[in-house]
Amino acid sequence: MSKDCGNHAKIRPPRRHQIFAFNLSQPNLLTTNFQVTFASRNPNSKIGIYYDRLHVYATYRNQQITLRTAIPPTYQGHKEDNVWSPFVYGTAVPIAPYNSVALGDEQGRGFVGLMIRADGRVRWKVGTLITGKYHIHVRCPAYINLGNKAAGVLVGDSAVKYTLVTKCSVSV
């Protein structure tokens, strides 16, 4: 299977991002700390879904900028919804010089385009039969407004919450 046909599960895009840190320093070090929210709906009345070894992380121009955050193994029953809100972070992550220049330009314009990714394995349960493991890859573009805190909701002294509506791609 190369693409999810939509009959097994739908992974919704991150609805809210809560940003605690996003700092680019010299020489080409990036510190990030934010929380993302994913929701998955199983519309099927006869198939359950096991999510195994699911990891969430962020990339900038195809370079990983946060550590992988593990999501606990989860079973999703018939017509159920699951919501995950992991924290993803990276402290003084070295980034490529050309990405540092591009990131500095985007920060100067007040927004940064990231890709929130989730990778793992899924299995389906039909009656008593449980399938083998399939790789799942979720990609959600996130365009984060950094220049104007008024565009988000201030949470505490330094965190800002943004509601983002993007379309995720899912491949199995």
mmCIF file of C-alpha atoms in Angstrom:
data_model
loop_
_atom_site.group_PDB
_atom_site.id
_atom_site.type_symbol
_atom_site.label_atom_id
_atom_site.label_comp_id
_atom_site.label_asym_id
_atom_site.label_seq_id
_atom_site.Cartn_x
_atom_site.Cartn_y
_atom_site.Cartn_z
ATOM 1 C CA MET A 1 0.000 0.000 0.000
ATOM 2 C CA SER A 2 1.397 3.364 -0.913
ATOM 3 C CA LYS A 3 -1.418 5.612 0.247
ATOM 4 C CA ASP A 4 -4.114 5.339 2.860
ATOM 5 C CA CYS A 5 -7.438 4.976 1.068
ATOM 6 C CA GLY A 6 -9.226 6.793 3.880
ATOM 7 C CA ASN A 7 -11.328 3.833 4.921
ATOM 8 C CA HIS A 8 -9.012 2.786 7.729
ATOM 9 C CA ALA A 9 -8.066 5.947 9.571
ATOM 10 C CA LYS A 10 -7.831 9.654 9.062
ATOM 11 C CA ILE A 11 -5.023 11.609 10.645
ATOM 12 C CA ARG A 12 -6.136 15.177 11.054
ATOM 13 C CA PRO A 13 -3.656 18.016 10.868
ATOM 14 C CA PRO A 14 -2.273 19.574 13.993
ATOM 15 C CA ARG A 15 -4.969 21.917 15.245
ATOM 16 C CA ARG A 16 -2.992 23.789 17.854
ATOM 17 C CA HIS A 17 0.675 24.437 18.310
ATOM 18 C CA GLN A 18 1.969 25.844 21.542
ATOM 19 C CA ILE A 19 5.395 27.420 21.102
ATOM 20 C CA PHE A 20 7.689 27.733 24.110
ATOM 21 C CA ALA A 21 11.019 28.397 22.352
ATOM 22 C CA PHE A 22 12.250 29.040 18.822
ATOM 23 C CA ASN A 23 15.727 30.568 18.851
ATOM 24 C CA LEU A 24 18.414 30.614 16.167
ATOM 25 C CA SER A 25 21.897 31.401 17.457
ATOM 26 C CA GLN A 26 25.375 31.454 15.960
ATOM 27 C CA PRO A 27 27.041 29.353 14.735
ATOM 28 C CA ASN A 28 23.962 27.725 13.166
ATOM 29 C CA LEU A 29 22.359 26.334 16.325
ATOM 30 C CA LEU A 30 18.591 26.081 16.722
ATOM 31 C CA THR A 31 16.693 25.600 19.977
ATOM 32 C CA THR A 32 13.016 24.699 19.709
ATOM 33 C CA ASN A 33 10.362 23.604 22.158
ATOM 34 C CA PHE A 34 6.709 23.332 21.220
ATOM 35 C CA GLN A 35 3.650 21.147 21.583
ATOM 36 C CA VAL A 36 1.624 19.829 18.651
ATOM 37 C CA THR A 37 -1.765 18.123 18.584
ATOM 38 C CA PHE A 38 -2.750 15.318 16.223
ATOM 39 C CA ALA A 39 -6.149 13.640 16.020
ATOM 40 C CA SER A 40 -6.960 10.359 14.325
ATOM 41 C CA ARG A 41 -10.436 9.053 13.517
ATOM 42 C CA ASN A 42 -11.229 5.465 12.644
ATOM 43 C CA PRO A 43 -14.469 5.687 10.622
ATOM 44 C CA ASN A 44 -14.671 1.924 10.145
ATOM 45 C CA SER A 45 -17.180 -0.153 12.121
ATOM 46 C CA LYS A 46 -15.356 -3.469 11.612
ATOM 47 C CA ILE A 47 -11.631 -2.681 11.661
ATOM 48 C CA GLY A 48 -9.527 -1.637 14.669
ATOM 49 C CA ILE A 49 -6.084 -0.043 14.406
ATOM 50 C CA TYR A 50 -2.943 -0.603 16.459
ATOM 51 C CA TYR A 51 -0.432 2.261 16.385
ATOM 52 C CA ASP A 52 3.022 0.899 17.245
ATOM 53 C CA ARG A 53 6.280 2.811 17.674
ATOM 54 C CA LEU A 54 4.858 6.163 16.578
ATOM 55 C CA HIS A 55 7.357 9.056 16.747
ATOM 56 C CA VAL A 56 6.689 12.764 16.163
ATOM 57 C CA TYR A 57 9.334 15.327 15.200
ATOM 58 C CA ALA A 58 9.797 18.542 13.224
ATOM 59 C CA THR A 59 11.905 19.287 10.161
ATOM 60 C CA TYR A 60 12.941 22.467 8.428
ATOM 61 C CA ARG A 61 13.685 22.095 4.710
ATOM 62 C CA ASN A 62 14.056 18.316 5.135
ATOM 63 C CA GLN A 63 16.521 18.640 8.025
ATOM 64 C CA GLN A 64 15.381 17.255 11.370
ATOM 65 C CA ILE A 65 15.410 20.040 13.980
ATOM 66 C CA THR A 66 13.900 18.270 16.993
ATOM 67 C CA LEU A 67 14.347 14.963 18.721
ATOM 68 C CA ARG A 68 11.835 12.227 17.998
ATOM 69 C CA THR A 69 9.130 12.091 20.659
ATOM 70 C CA ALA A 70 7.609 8.651 21.208
ATOM 71 C CA ILE A 71 3.839 8.227 21.364
ATOM 72 C CA PRO A 72 2.788 5.289 23.572
ATOM 73 C CA PRO A 73 1.441 2.269 21.641
ATOM 74 C CA THR A 74 -2.289 2.754 21.169
ATOM 75 C CA TYR A 75 -5.260 0.695 20.025
ATOM 76 C CA GLN A 76 -8.030 2.562 18.231
ATOM 77 C CA GLY A 77 -11.350 0.758 18.234
ATOM 78 C CA HIS A 78 -14.234 0.974 15.811
ATOM 79 C CA LYS A 79 -15.468 4.524 15.141
ATOM 80 C CA GLU A 80 -13.085 5.921 17.767
ATOM 81 C CA ASP A 81 -11.071 9.120 17.912
ATOM 82 C CA ASN A 82 -7.546 9.400 19.331
ATOM 83 C CA VAL A 83 -5.812 12.653 20.215
ATOM 84 C CA TRP A 84 -2.090 12.994 20.883
ATOM 85 C CA SER A 85 -0.366 16.191 22.095
ATOM 86 C CA PRO A 86 3.367 15.505 22.303
ATOM 87 C CA PHE A 87 6.085 18.020 23.077
ATOM 88 C CA VAL A 88 8.815 18.162 20.434
ATOM 89 C CA TYR A 89 12.066 19.904 21.194
ATOM 90 C CA GLY A 90 15.702 20.269 20.280
ATOM 91 C CA THR A 91 18.396 22.102 22.231
ATOM 92 C CA ALA A 92 21.254 23.715 20.294
ATOM 93 C CA VAL A 93 20.668 21.498 17.254
ATOM 94 C CA PRO A 94 23.286 22.192 14.563
ATOM 95 C CA ILE A 95 21.681 23.034 11.239
ATOM 96 C CA ALA A 96 23.182 23.358 7.780
ATOM 97 C CA PRO A 97 24.536 26.847 7.012
ATOM 98 C CA TYR A 98 22.202 27.300 4.027
ATOM 99 C CA ASN A 99 19.223 26.363 6.243
ATOM 100 C CA SER A 100 20.419 28.811 8.883
ATOM 101 C CA VAL A 101 20.409 31.636 6.316
ATOM 102 C CA ALA A 102 16.931 30.673 5.041
ATOM 103 C CA LEU A 103 15.600 30.336 8.589
ATOM 104 C CA GLY A 104 16.990 33.755 9.507
ATOM 105 C CA ASP A 105 15.265 35.245 6.447
ATOM 106 C CA GLU A 106 11.940 33.633 7.367
ATOM 107 C CA GLN A 107 12.234 34.772 10.981
ATOM 108 C CA GLY A 108 12.880 38.299 9.709
ATOM 109 C CA ARG A 109 9.630 38.114 7.730
ATOM 110 C CA GLY A 110 7.795 36.944 10.871
ATOM 111 C CA PHE A 111 6.915 33.364 9.969
ATOM 112 C CA VAL A 112 8.616 29.994 9.659
ATOM 113 C CA GLY A 113 7.487 27.042 7.564
ATOM 114 C CA LEU A 114 8.083 23.711 9.290
ATOM 115 C CA MET A 115 7.023 20.158 8.576
ATOM 116 C CA ILE A 116 5.603 18.187 11.504
ATOM 117 C CA ARG A 117 6.180 14.497 10.880
ATOM 118 C CA ALA A 118 4.967 11.294 12.490
ATOM 119 C CA ASP A 119 6.478 7.945 11.553
ATOM 120 C CA GLY A 120 5.694 4.538 12.942
ATOM 121 C CA ARG A 121 3.963 1.261 12.352
ATOM 122 C CA VAL A 122 0.308 0.288 12.218
ATOM 123 C CA ARG A 123 -1.551 -3.005 12.307
ATOM 124 C CA TRP A 124 -5.212 -3.616 11.571
ATOM 125 C CA LYS A 125 -7.529 -5.886 13.541
ATOM 126 C CA VAL A 126 -10.449 -7.507 11.731
ATOM 127 C CA GLY A 127 -12.373 -9.777 14.084
ATOM 128 C CA THR A 128 -9.668 -11.907 15.708
ATOM 129 C CA LEU A 129 -7.185 -11.488 12.833
ATOM 130 C CA ILE A 130 -4.368 -8.973 13.330
ATOM 131 C CA THR A 131 -2.388 -8.036 10.220
ATOM 132 C CA GLY A 132 1.363 -7.651 9.922
ATOM 133 C CA LYS A 133 3.016 -4.293 10.525
ATOM 134 C CA TYR A 134 2.872 -1.515 7.936
ATOM 135 C CA HIS A 135 4.892 1.693 8.024
ATOM 136 C CA ILE A 136 2.882 4.893 8.393
ATOM 137 C CA HIS A 137 4.261 8.312 7.440
ATOM 138 C CA VAL A 138 2.347 11.503 8.278
ATOM 139 C CA ARG A 139 3.450 14.910 6.972
ATOM 140 C CA CYS A 140 1.795 18.133 8.149
ATOM 141 C CA PRO A 141 3.065 21.529 6.996
ATOM 142 C CA ALA A 142 3.001 24.141 9.755
ATOM 143 C CA TYR A 143 3.401 27.828 8.984
ATOM 144 C CA ILE A 144 4.119 29.465 12.313
ATOM 145 C CA ASN A 145 3.773 33.203 12.828
ATOM 146 C CA LEU A 146 6.704 34.281 15.011
ATOM 147 C CA GLY A 147 6.620 38.019 14.513
ATOM 148 C CA ASN A 148 3.275 38.900 16.044
ATOM 149 C CA LYS A 149 2.306 37.397 19.398
ATOM 150 C CA ALA A 150 -1.077 39.099 19.019
ATOM 151 C CA ALA A 151 -1.875 36.542 16.290
ATOM 152 C CA GLY A 152 -1.794 33.795 18.924
ATOM 153 C CA VAL A 153 -3.030 33.313 22.467
ATOM 154 C CA LEU A 154 -0.444 34.130 25.142
ATOM 155 C CA VAL A 155 -0.069 31.266 27.633
ATOM 156 C CA GLY A 156 2.057 32.237 30.622
ATOM 157 C CA ASP A 157 5.030 34.553 30.217
ATOM 158 C CA SER A 158 6.663 33.080 27.138
ATOM 159 C CA ALA A 159 4.407 30.513 25.438
ATOM 160 C CA VAL A 160 2.133 31.376 22.537
ATOM 161 C CA LYS A 161 -0.655 29.125 21.253
ATOM 162 C CA TYR A 162 -1.554 29.175 17.548
ATOM 163 C CA THR A 163 -4.393 27.412 15.806
ATOM 164 C CA LEU A 164 -3.223 26.136 12.446
ATOM 165 C CA VAL A 165 -5.358 24.508 9.810
ATOM 166 C CA THR A 166 -3.327 22.537 7.322
ATOM 167 C CA LYS A 167 -3.870 19.365 5.377
ATOM 168 C CA CYS A 168 -1.702 16.403 6.306
ATOM 169 C CA SER A 169 -0.588 13.719 3.917
ATOM 170 C CA VAL A 170 -0.644 10.121 5.132
ATOM 171 C CA SER A 171 1.018 7.184 3.446
ATOM 172 C CA VAL A 172 0.969 3.566 4.593
#
